[in-house]
Coordinates of C-alpha atoms in Angstrom, one line a residue:
Chain A
M1 CA 111.0 150.1 128.1
P2 CA 110.0 151.4 131.5
A3 CA 108.8 148.6 133.9
T4 CA 105.9 151.1 134.9
V5 CA 104.2 150.8 131.7
P6 CA 101.7 147.8 132.2
C7 CA 101.1 147.0 128.7
V8 CA 104.8 146.1 128.0
R9 CA 105.0 142.7 129.1
L10 CA 108.6 142.4 127.7
S11 CA 110.9 142.4 130.8
V12 CA 113.7 139.9 130.5
E13 CA 117.3 140.8 129.5
P14 CA 118.8 138.3 126.9
S15 CA 122.0 136.9 128.3
L16 CA 125.1 137.3 126.1
V17 CA 126.6 133.9 127.2
A18 CA 125.7 131.1 124.8
T19 CA 125.9 128.6 127.6
D20 CA 123.2 130.2 129.4
Y21 CA 120.8 128.9 126.8
P22 CA 119.3 125.1 127.1
F23 CA 118.5 125.0 123.4
S24 CA 120.1 126.0 120.0
H25 CA 119.2 125.7 116.5
R26 CA 121.6 126.2 113.4
I27 CA 120.2 128.1 110.4
R28 CA 122.1 129.2 107.2
V29 CA 121.5 132.5 106.0
R30 CA 119.7 132.5 102.6
F31 CA 120.6 135.0 99.8
A32 CA 117.0 136.2 99.8
E33 CA 117.4 137.4 103.2
T34 CA 120.2 139.9 102.5
D35 CA 119.5 143.3 101.4
A36 CA 121.2 146.1 99.1
M37 CA 123.7 147.0 102.5
G38 CA 125.1 143.5 101.5
I39 CA 123.8 142.2 105.1
V40 CA 120.9 140.4 106.4
H41 CA 117.8 142.7 106.5
H42 CA 116.8 143.5 110.2
S43 CA 113.3 142.0 109.6
R44 CA 114.5 138.5 108.7
Y45 CA 116.0 138.0 112.5
L46 CA 112.2 137.5 113.3
L47 CA 112.2 134.5 111.0
Y48 CA 115.2 133.0 112.5
L49 CA 113.8 133.4 116.1
E50 CA 110.5 132.0 115.0
E51 CA 112.0 128.9 113.3
T52 CA 114.0 128.3 116.5
R53 CA 110.9 128.5 118.7
V54 CA 109.3 125.9 116.4
A55 CA 112.3 123.6 116.7
Y56 CA 112.3 124.0 120.3
L57 CA 108.9 123.0 120.8
R58 CA 109.3 119.9 118.5
A59 CA 112.4 119.2 120.7
L60 CA 110.3 119.3 123.8
G61 CA 107.7 116.7 122.2
H62 CA 105.1 119.5 121.7
P63 CA 105.3 120.3 118.1
Y64 CA 103.6 123.6 117.1
P65 CA 101.5 122.1 114.4
E66 CA 100.1 119.8 116.7
M67 CA 99.2 122.4 119.2
R68 CA 97.6 124.6 116.5
S69 CA 95.3 121.3 115.5
E70 CA 94.3 121.3 119.1
G71 CA 93.1 124.9 119.0
V72 CA 95.8 126.7 120.8
D73 CA 98.0 129.2 119.1
Y74 CA 100.7 131.4 120.4
A75 CA 100.2 134.9 119.2
V76 CA 103.3 137.3 119.4
L77 CA 102.7 140.1 121.6
E78 CA 106.0 141.9 121.6
C79 CA 109.4 141.6 120.1
F80 CA 112.7 143.2 120.7
V81 CA 115.8 142.7 118.7
Q82 CA 119.2 144.1 119.4
Y83 CA 121.5 144.0 116.1
R84 CA 125.2 144.0 117.3
Q85 CA 127.0 142.6 114.3
P86 CA 125.7 142.1 110.8
L87 CA 124.9 138.6 109.5
R88 CA 126.0 137.8 105.8
F89 CA 124.9 135.4 103.2
D90 CA 125.6 131.9 103.7
E91 CA 126.7 132.2 107.3
E92 CA 125.8 129.5 109.6
I93 CA 124.0 131.2 112.6
D94 CA 123.3 129.5 116.0
V95 CA 120.2 130.7 117.5
H96 CA 120.2 130.0 121.4
L97 CA 116.8 130.1 123.0
Q98 CA 115.7 130.1 126.7
L99 CA 111.9 130.1 127.9
A100 CA 112.6 133.2 130.2
S101 CA 109.4 133.6 132.0
A102 CA 105.6 133.0 132.1
T103 CA 102.2 134.1 133.6
R104 CA 99.1 132.4 133.5
T105 CA 98.3 133.4 129.8
S106 CA 101.6 134.6 128.2
F107 CA 105.4 133.6 128.2
Q108 CA 108.7 135.1 127.2
M109 CA 111.7 133.7 125.2
S110 CA 115.0 135.2 124.9
Y111 CA 117.5 134.5 122.2
L112 CA 121.1 134.9 121.3
V113 CA 122.3 134.8 117.8
T114 CA 125.9 133.8 117.4
V115 CA 128.3 132.6 114.4
D116 CA 131.2 130.7 115.5
G117 CA 130.6 131.9 118.9
E118 CA 130.7 135.4 118.3
V119 CA 127.6 137.3 119.2
R120 CA 125.7 139.0 116.4
A121 CA 122.3 139.6 117.9
S122 CA 120.0 139.1 120.8
G123 CA 116.3 139.3 121.2
V124 CA 113.1 138.7 123.2
T125 CA 109.7 137.7 122.1
V126 CA 106.6 137.8 124.2
H127 CA 103.7 135.4 123.4
G128 CA 100.0 135.0 124.6
C129 CA 98.2 131.8 124.3
V130 CA 95.0 132.3 122.3
T131 CA 92.2 130.0 121.0
A132 CA 91.5 129.8 117.3
A133 CA 89.1 132.5 117.7
G134 CA 91.9 134.6 119.0
R135 CA 90.9 134.9 122.7
P136 CA 93.4 134.7 125.4
T137 CA 93.6 131.3 127.0
R138 CA 95.7 129.5 129.8
L139 CA 99.2 128.1 128.8
P140 CA 99.1 124.3 128.3
Q141 CA 100.3 122.9 131.8
W142 CA 103.5 121.6 130.6
L143 CA 104.5 125.0 129.4
G144 CA 103.8 126.6 132.5
E145 CA 105.6 124.1 134.5
L146 CA 108.6 124.4 132.2
A147 CA 108.8 128.2 132.7
G148 CA 108.3 127.9 136.4
A149 CA 105.1 129.7 136.3
Chain B
M1 CA 114.1 147.0 128.9
P2 CA 116.0 148.2 132.1
A3 CA 117.4 151.7 131.7
T4 CA 120.5 150.4 133.4
V5 CA 121.6 148.3 130.6
P6 CA 123.9 150.5 128.7
C7 CA 123.8 148.5 125.6
V8 CA 120.2 149.0 125.1
R9 CA 119.7 152.4 123.5
L10 CA 116.0 151.9 123.2
S11 CA 114.3 154.1 125.5
V12 CA 111.5 156.1 124.1
E13 CA 107.8 155.0 124.9
P14 CA 105.7 155.3 121.6
S15 CA 102.6 157.5 122.3
L16 CA 99.2 155.7 121.8
V17 CA 97.7 159.1 120.3
A18 CA 98.0 159.4 116.6
T19 CA 98.1 163.3 116.9
D20 CA 101.3 163.1 118.9
Y21 CA 103.0 162.0 115.6
P22 CA 104.0 164.8 113.0
F23 CA 104.1 162.4 110.0
S24 CA 101.9 159.3 108.7
H25 CA 102.1 157.1 105.8
R26 CA 99.3 154.8 104.5
I27 CA 100.1 151.3 103.3
R28 CA 97.8 148.6 102.0
V29 CA 98.4 145.1 103.5
R30 CA 99.5 142.5 100.9
F31 CA 98.1 139.1 100.9
A32 CA 101.8 137.8 100.8
E33 CA 102.1 139.5 104.1
T34 CA 99.5 137.2 106.0
D35 CA 100.3 134.0 107.6
A36 CA 98.4 130.7 108.3
M37 CA 96.8 132.4 111.4
G38 CA 95.0 134.6 108.8
I39 CA 96.7 137.8 109.9
V40 CA 99.7 139.9 109.1
H41 CA 102.8 137.9 110.3
H42 CA 104.6 139.7 112.9
S43 CA 107.7 140.2 110.9
R44 CA 106.3 142.2 108.2
Y45 CA 105.5 145.1 110.6
L46 CA 109.1 146.0 110.4
L47 CA 108.5 146.3 106.6
Y48 CA 105.7 148.9 107.2
L49 CA 108.1 151.0 109.7
E50 CA 110.9 151.0 107.2
E51 CA 108.7 152.1 104.3
T52 CA 107.3 154.8 106.5
R53 CA 110.7 156.0 107.6
V54 CA 111.8 156.2 104.0
A55 CA 108.6 158.2 103.1
Y56 CA 109.5 160.5 106.0
L57 CA 112.9 161.3 104.8
R58 CA 111.7 161.8 101.4
A59 CA 109.0 164.3 102.6
L60 CA 111.7 166.1 104.5
G61 CA 113.7 166.6 101.3
H62 CA 116.3 164.2 102.3
P63 CA 115.5 160.9 100.3
Y64 CA 117.1 157.9 101.7
P65 CA 118.7 156.8 98.4
E66 CA 120.5 160.1 98.1
M67 CA 121.9 159.8 101.5
R68 CA 123.2 156.4 100.6
S69 CA 124.7 157.5 97.4
E70 CA 126.6 160.1 99.5
G71 CA 127.9 157.4 101.8
V72 CA 126.0 157.6 104.8
D73 CA 123.6 154.6 105.8
Y74 CA 121.4 154.3 108.9
A75 CA 122.1 150.9 110.2
V76 CA 119.0 149.4 112.5
L77 CA 120.6 148.7 115.9
E78 CA 117.5 147.8 117.7
C79 CA 113.9 147.4 117.3
F80 CA 110.8 147.0 119.5
V81 CA 107.2 146.3 118.1
Q82 CA 104.1 145.7 120.5
Y83 CA 101.2 144.1 118.7
R84 CA 97.8 145.1 120.3
Q85 CA 95.5 144.1 117.5
P86 CA 96.0 142.0 114.3
L87 CA 96.2 143.4 110.8
R88 CA 94.3 141.7 108.0
F89 CA 94.7 141.3 104.3
D90 CA 93.8 144.4 102.4
E91 CA 93.5 146.6 105.4
E92 CA 94.8 150.3 104.9
I93 CA 96.9 151.1 107.8
D94 CA 98.4 154.4 108.8
V95 CA 101.8 154.3 110.1
H96 CA 102.4 157.4 112.1
L97 CA 106.2 158.4 112.8
Q98 CA 107.9 160.6 115.2
L99 CA 111.8 161.2 115.4
A100 CA 112.1 160.6 119.1
S101 CA 115.5 161.4 120.2
A102 CA 119.0 161.4 118.9
T103 CA 122.6 161.4 120.0
R104 CA 125.8 162.4 118.2
T105 CA 125.6 159.0 116.2
S106 CA 122.3 157.6 116.5
F107 CA 118.6 158.4 116.8
Q108 CA 115.3 156.9 117.5
M109 CA 111.9 156.7 115.8
S110 CA 108.7 155.8 117.3
Y111 CA 105.7 154.5 115.5
L112 CA 102.1 154.0 115.9
V113 CA 100.1 151.6 113.5
T114 CA 96.4 152.5 113.3
V115 CA 93.5 151.4 110.9
D116 CA 90.4 153.9 110.9
G117 CA 91.9 155.3 113.9
E118 CA 92.1 152.4 116.0
V119 CA 95.4 151.5 117.5
R120 CA 96.9 148.0 116.2
A121 CA 100.5 148.1 116.9
S122 CA 103.4 150.4 118.2
G123 CA 107.0 150.3 118.1
V124 CA 110.5 152.0 118.0
T125 CA 113.6 151.5 116.2
V126 CA 116.9 152.8 117.1
H127 CA 119.4 153.6 114.1
G128 CA 123.1 154.2 114.2
C129 CA 124.7 156.6 111.3
V130 CA 127.3 154.3 109.6
T131 CA 129.7 155.0 106.7
A132 CA 129.7 152.8 103.5
A133 CA 132.4 150.7 105.3
G134 CA 130.0 150.1 108.2
R135 CA 131.8 152.5 110.8
P136 CA 129.9 154.7 113.1
T137 CA 129.8 158.4 112.0
R138 CA 128.0 161.7 113.0
L139 CA 124.4 162.2 112.1
P140 CA 123.9 164.6 109.2
Q141 CA 123.5 168.1 110.8
W142 CA 119.9 168.6 109.6
L143 CA 118.8 165.3 111.3
G144 CA 120.5 166.3 114.6
E145 CA 118.9 169.5 114.5
L146 CA 115.5 168.1 113.8
A147 CA 115.8 165.7 116.7
G148 CA 116.9 168.5 118.9
A149 CA 120.1 166.8 119.7
Chain C
M1 CA 107.1 125.5 78.0
P2 CA 106.0 123.4 74.9
A3 CA 102.3 123.5 74.2
T4 CA 102.1 119.9 74.0
V5 CA 102.7 119.4 77.8
P6 CA 98.9 119.3 78.9
C7 CA 99.8 119.9 82.6
V8 CA 101.2 123.4 81.7
R9 CA 98.3 125.9 81.4
L10 CA 100.5 128.8 80.8
S11 CA 100.2 129.8 77.1
V12 CA 100.1 133.4 76.8
E13 CA 103.0 135.8 75.8
P14 CA 102.9 139.0 77.6
S15 CA 102.9 142.1 75.3
L16 CA 106.0 144.4 75.8
V17 CA 103.8 147.3 74.9
A18 CA 102.2 149.0 78.0
T19 CA 99.4 150.3 76.3
D20 CA 98.2 146.8 75.4
Y21 CA 97.2 146.6 79.0
P22 CA 93.8 147.8 80.3
F23 CA 95.1 148.3 83.8
S24 CA 98.0 149.5 85.8
H25 CA 99.1 149.9 89.1
R26 CA 102.0 151.9 90.8
I27 CA 104.2 150.4 93.5
R28 CA 107.4 151.9 95.1
V29 CA 110.3 149.5 95.7
R30 CA 110.9 148.8 99.5
F31 CA 114.3 148.6 100.8
A32 CA 113.5 145.2 102.2
E33 CA 113.0 143.8 98.7
T34 CA 116.6 144.5 97.6
D35 CA 119.2 141.9 98.0
A36 CA 123.0 142.0 98.3
M37 CA 123.2 142.4 94.6
G38 CA 121.8 145.9 95.2
I39 CA 118.7 145.1 93.1
V40 CA 115.3 143.8 93.8
H41 CA 115.1 140.0 94.6
H42 CA 113.7 138.0 91.7
S43 CA 111.2 136.5 94.4
R44 CA 109.7 140.0 95.2
Y45 CA 108.3 140.4 91.7
L46 CA 105.5 137.8 92.3
L47 CA 104.5 140.2 95.3
Y48 CA 104.1 143.1 92.8
L49 CA 102.1 141.1 90.5
E50 CA 99.9 140.1 93.3
E51 CA 99.4 143.3 94.7
T52 CA 98.4 144.5 91.2
R53 CA 96.0 141.6 90.6
V54 CA 94.4 142.7 94.0
A55 CA 94.1 146.2 92.9
Y56 CA 92.5 145.0 89.6
L57 CA 89.7 143.1 91.1
R58 CA 89.0 146.1 93.5
A59 CA 88.8 148.2 90.6
L60 CA 86.4 145.9 88.7
G61 CA 84.0 146.0 92.0
H62 CA 85.1 142.4 92.9
P63 CA 87.6 142.9 95.7
Y64 CA 89.4 139.7 96.5
P65 CA 88.8 139.8 100.2
E66 CA 85.0 139.8 99.5
M67 CA 85.4 136.8 97.2
R68 CA 87.3 135.0 99.7
S69 CA 84.7 135.5 102.3
E70 CA 82.0 134.0 99.9
G71 CA 84.0 131.0 99.7
V72 CA 85.8 131.2 96.3
D73 CA 89.8 131.6 96.1
Y74 CA 92.0 131.7 93.3
A75 CA 95.0 129.4 93.8
V76 CA 98.1 130.3 91.9
L77 CA 98.7 127.1 89.5
E78 CA 101.6 128.6 87.7
C79 CA 103.9 131.5 87.4
F80 CA 106.5 132.9 84.9
V81 CA 108.6 135.9 85.2
Q82 CA 111.2 137.2 82.8
Y83 CA 113.7 139.8 84.3
R84 CA 114.9 142.0 81.8
Q85 CA 116.5 144.9 83.5
P86 CA 116.7 145.1 87.4
L87 CA 114.6 147.1 89.7
R88 CA 116.2 149.3 92.3
F89 CA 115.3 150.6 95.8
D90 CA 112.8 153.3 95.7
E91 CA 112.0 153.3 92.1
E92 CA 108.4 153.7 91.2
I93 CA 107.3 150.8 89.2
D94 CA 104.1 150.5 86.9
V95 CA 102.7 147.0 86.8
H96 CA 100.5 146.6 83.8
L97 CA 98.0 143.9 84.0
Q98 CA 96.0 142.1 81.3
L99 CA 93.2 139.3 82.0
A100 CA 94.7 137.0 79.1
S101 CA 92.6 134.0 78.8
A102 CA 90.2 131.8 80.7
T103 CA 88.7 128.3 80.9
R104 CA 85.8 127.0 83.0
T105 CA 87.7 126.8 86.0
S106 CA 91.2 128.8 85.4
F107 CA 92.5 132.3 84.0
Q108 CA 95.5 133.6 83.1
M109 CA 96.9 137.1 83.6
S110 CA 99.8 138.8 81.9
Y111 CA 101.9 141.5 83.3
L112 CA 104.5 144.2 82.3
V113 CA 106.6 146.0 84.8
T114 CA 107.8 149.3 83.5
V115 CA 109.7 152.2 85.0
D116 CA 109.2 155.5 83.4
G117 CA 107.9 153.6 80.4
E118 CA 111.1 151.4 80.3
V119 CA 110.4 147.6 80.3
R120 CA 111.9 145.9 83.3
A121 CA 110.1 142.6 83.4
S122 CA 107.0 140.7 82.2
G123 CA 105.3 137.9 83.6
V124 CA 102.1 135.6 83.5
T125 CA 100.4 133.9 86.4
V126 CA 97.7 131.1 86.0
H127 CA 95.1 130.7 88.5
G128 CA 92.5 128.2 89.3
C129 CA 89.2 129.0 91.1
V130 CA 89.0 126.8 94.2
T131 CA 86.6 126.4 97.1
A132 CA 87.6 127.0 100.6
A133 CA 88.2 123.3 100.8
G134 CA 90.6 123.8 98.1
R135 CA 88.5 121.9 95.3
P136 CA 88.5 123.2 91.7
T137 CA 85.3 125.3 91.0
R138 CA 83.9 127.3 88.1
L139 CA 84.9 130.8 87.9
P140 CA 82.5 133.5 88.7
Q141 CA 80.2 134.5 85.9
W142 CA 81.4 138.1 85.7
L143 CA 85.1 136.8 85.3
G144 CA 84.5 134.3 82.8
E145 CA 82.6 137.1 80.6
L146 CA 85.5 139.5 81.1
A147 CA 87.8 136.9 79.9
G148 CA 85.6 136.2 77.0
A149 CA 85.7 132.5 77.9
Chain D
M1 CA 106.2 129.7 76.3
P2 CA 106.4 129.5 72.5
A3 CA 110.0 128.5 71.4
T4 CA 109.6 130.9 68.6
V5 CA 110.1 133.8 70.9
P6 CA 113.9 134.3 70.9
C7 CA 114.1 136.4 74.2
V8 CA 112.5 133.7 76.3
R9 CA 115.2 131.4 77.1
L10 CA 113.4 129.0 79.2
S11 CA 113.2 125.8 77.4
V12 CA 113.4 122.6 79.5
E13 CA 110.7 120.6 80.9
P14 CA 111.2 119.6 84.6
S15 CA 111.1 115.8 85.0
L16 CA 108.4 114.6 87.5
V17 CA 110.5 111.7 88.5
A18 CA 112.7 112.4 91.5
T19 CA 115.5 110.0 90.5
D20 CA 116.0 111.9 87.3
Y21 CA 117.8 114.7 89.4
P22 CA 121.3 114.2 90.7
F23 CA 121.0 116.5 93.6
S24 CA 118.5 117.2 96.3
H25 CA 118.2 119.4 99.5
R26 CA 116.0 119.2 102.3
I27 CA 114.2 122.3 103.8
R28 CA 111.5 122.5 106.4
V29 CA 108.6 125.0 105.8
R30 CA 108.6 128.1 108.0
F31 CA 105.5 129.4 109.6
A32 CA 106.2 132.8 108.2
E33 CA 106.1 131.2 104.7
T34 CA 102.5 130.4 104.9
D35 CA 99.7 132.7 104.0
A36 CA 96.1 133.1 105.1
M37 CA 95.2 130.3 102.6
G38 CA 97.0 128.3 105.2
I39 CA 99.5 127.0 102.7
V40 CA 103.0 128.2 101.5
H41 CA 102.6 131.6 99.6
H42 CA 103.6 130.8 96.0
S43 CA 106.5 133.6 96.0
R44 CA 108.3 131.5 98.7
Y45 CA 109.0 128.5 96.3
L46 CA 111.7 130.8 94.6
L47 CA 113.4 131.0 98.0
Y48 CA 113.5 127.2 98.2
L49 CA 114.8 127.0 94.6
E50 CA 117.5 129.4 95.5
E51 CA 118.6 127.7 98.7
T52 CA 118.9 124.4 96.7
R53 CA 121.1 126.1 94.0
V54 CA 123.3 127.4 96.7
A55 CA 123.6 124.1 98.3
Y56 CA 124.2 122.6 94.8
L57 CA 127.1 124.8 94.1
R58 CA 128.5 124.3 97.6
A59 CA 128.4 120.4 97.2
L60 CA 130.1 121.0 93.7
G61 CA 133.1 122.8 95.7
H62 CA 132.1 126.0 93.9
P63 CA 130.4 127.8 96.7
Y64 CA 128.4 130.9 95.6
P65 CA 129.9 133.3 97.9
E66 CA 133.3 132.5 96.7
M67 CA 132.2 133.0 93.2
R68 CA 130.7 136.3 94.0
S69 CA 133.8 137.4 95.7
E70 CA 135.8 136.6 92.4
G71 CA 133.5 139.0 90.6
V72 CA 131.1 136.6 88.7
D73 CA 127.4 136.7 89.6
Y74 CA 124.3 134.6 88.4
A75 CA 121.4 137.0 87.7
V76 CA 118.3 135.0 87.3
L77 CA 116.8 135.9 83.9
E78 CA 113.6 133.9 84.0
C79 CA 111.8 131.6 86.3
F80 CA 109.0 129.2 86.0
V81 CA 106.9 127.5 88.9
Q82 CA 104.2 125.0 88.7
Y83 CA 102.3 124.6 91.8
R84 CA 100.6 121.1 91.8
Q85 CA 99.9 120.3 95.4
P86 CA 100.2 122.8 98.4
L87 CA 103.0 122.9 100.7
R88 CA 102.2 123.3 104.5
F89 CA 103.8 124.7 107.7
D90 CA 106.4 122.4 109.2
E91 CA 106.6 120.0 106.1
E92 CA 110.0 118.8 105.2
I93 CA 110.5 119.2 101.6
D94 CA 113.1 117.7 99.1
V95 CA 114.1 120.1 96.4
H96 CA 115.5 118.2 93.6
L97 CA 117.8 119.9 91.2
Q98 CA 119.0 119.1 87.8
L99 CA 121.7 121.5 85.7
A100 CA 119.4 121.2 82.7
S101 CA 121.4 123.2 79.9
A102 CA 123.7 126.0 79.2
T103 CA 124.8 128.5 76.5
R104 CA 128.2 130.3 76.7
T105 CA 126.7 132.8 79.0
S106 CA 123.6 131.2 80.6
F107 CA 122.4 128.0 82.1
Q108 CA 119.0 126.6 83.1
M109 CA 118.3 124.6 86.2
S110 CA 115.1 122.6 86.7
Y111 CA 113.5 121.5 89.9
L112 CA 111.1 119.1 91.6
V113 CA 109.8 119.7 95.0
T114 CA 108.5 116.7 96.7
V115 CA 107.4 115.8 100.3
D116 CA 107.7 112.0 101.3
G117 CA 108.0 111.3 97.5
E118 CA 104.9 113.1 96.5
V119 CA 105.1 115.7 93.9
R120 CA 104.0 119.0 94.9
A121 CA 105.7 121.4 92.5
S122 CA 108.2 121.9 89.8
G123 CA 110.0 124.7 88.3
V124 CA 112.9 126.0 86.0
T125 CA 115.3 129.0 86.4
V126 CA 117.4 130.5 83.9
H127 CA 120.5 132.4 84.9
G128 CA 123.0 134.6 83.1
C129 CA 126.5 134.9 84.3
V130 CA 127.2 138.7 84.9
T131 CA 130.2 140.7 86.1
A132 CA 130.1 142.7 89.2
A133 CA 129.1 145.6 87.1
G134 CA 126.1 143.6 85.7
R135 CA 127.5 142.8 82.1
P136 CA 127.0 139.3 80.7
T137 CA 130.2 137.3 80.9
R138 CA 131.2 133.6 79.9
L139 CA 130.4 130.9 82.2
P140 CA 133.2 129.5 84.3
Q141 CA 134.7 126.6 82.5
W142 CA 133.6 123.9 85.2
L143 CA 130.0 125.1 85.0
G144 CA 130.1 124.9 81.0
E145 CA 131.6 121.5 81.2
L146 CA 129.1 120.3 83.7
A147 CA 126.3 121.5 81.6
G148 CA 127.8 119.7 78.5
A149 CA 127.7 123.1 77.0

């Protein structure tokens, strides 16, 4: 997406090197996530990225349910996925995650999906901090600091 | 995404004007598509875009199941979604679709999601033509011509 | 399920004759609803039943979102599905629905899923009326009357 | 369901005592599995039961993907779920599984879903052994023996 379009916040390029990512989370592909092409349906990857985000926040000591109960939520503003090689039923995938950048009210995460070290997909999600009423609000301080914002 | 990254094929910018799109398809939001934020989960938008692609191909006289039975499939190579305003249960959404560009073996579609004319989301999907065995193959002639490739 | 088990409320037997059902709703199978067996995944049928329930309540003049905004919700207490013949991508299915029975706080609906008049599946769902806080409450009067409770 | 209906194979009553089940599998609830009622959507339970079945077969040394590659598949013929207490985002659920009964060509599994020992749901699935072409076939010998058929 052209960088000149102000409404497109997505700007990071996910690294294809797993060791560039500080966090990873393993997920086994469910049968229900496949489709009639015999591979994982492209929409399911977003579930894997989300599960990994939640695991990452938990590992940081800031579990997502706790944040939600404190009235801060992370709306997904944009997502991008590149499908490089299909995923199949019962494969164990490693989703690598990096907090990529942040502004006062939003942050980006990039992802690499591998199986046995082989790259299968990469992606980026852009999130905005919102109140329970859905209004944009500042990132929690720890998150801004973590992102170097 | 920077245009200098050759592996990223996604290059079109979805118009935010519904009348720029030659095709549209109406879908009513299912309760099962919402999440605990009370809005449609971000992953479900990909289901709406896919349903609209299938409706578009049917309207063109080239139903997708027929193409699959002839051994050509359309793998999703990339997707991008921008979430502008949430969708809610039972809303009737119009997904507008445009065949945006094509190469010899791939094509892009752009999408605009509106409710009562109000923009809620936009998106792009990039597809590659593959054989039943998963190997890249040429676009069907009619599709290439349609895309002006 | 044995009728002697008090906690199992499900008691109706869905008719296999479409004309026994006063309401029906047409749905086209999405590609994302198939699985690697090439047929619709068994979990998706519950989405079809739910979409049909919502359409039924709307047709009755009691749209579900309106009821929810008035503080009454319909928790699913039990479900049963019998899969007779598979459903496939792009098939147009007719989901027939009957309000089968009701107690003071719960009701049952039975369903028949057909394609071109051929039976594919049948099912039953049991629902309890609950307040926004999740406590059981009485059925709305119109619903109790409709069910002959 | 009345036992007099021959087409309904489902006949077992899931125990509500976790220690009655020889196998259990832990799953953490994904955010995407919740709905606008703030709890896990009733259709997702079938995904948990399926993931547990797959884990069970793997633990028995008969991984499901291997069986599928040998041309035997397990079609779901019926399912029943009873929802007792809701599941919420991020909860860790234990799905307990028991191979409940078998005939020459079908078997039943019963399930209990608990969180910290508290019962949340129970269920039964009925499966038929089918060939790749979808025709009923005999259970593998080990499975029949395991079920005491």
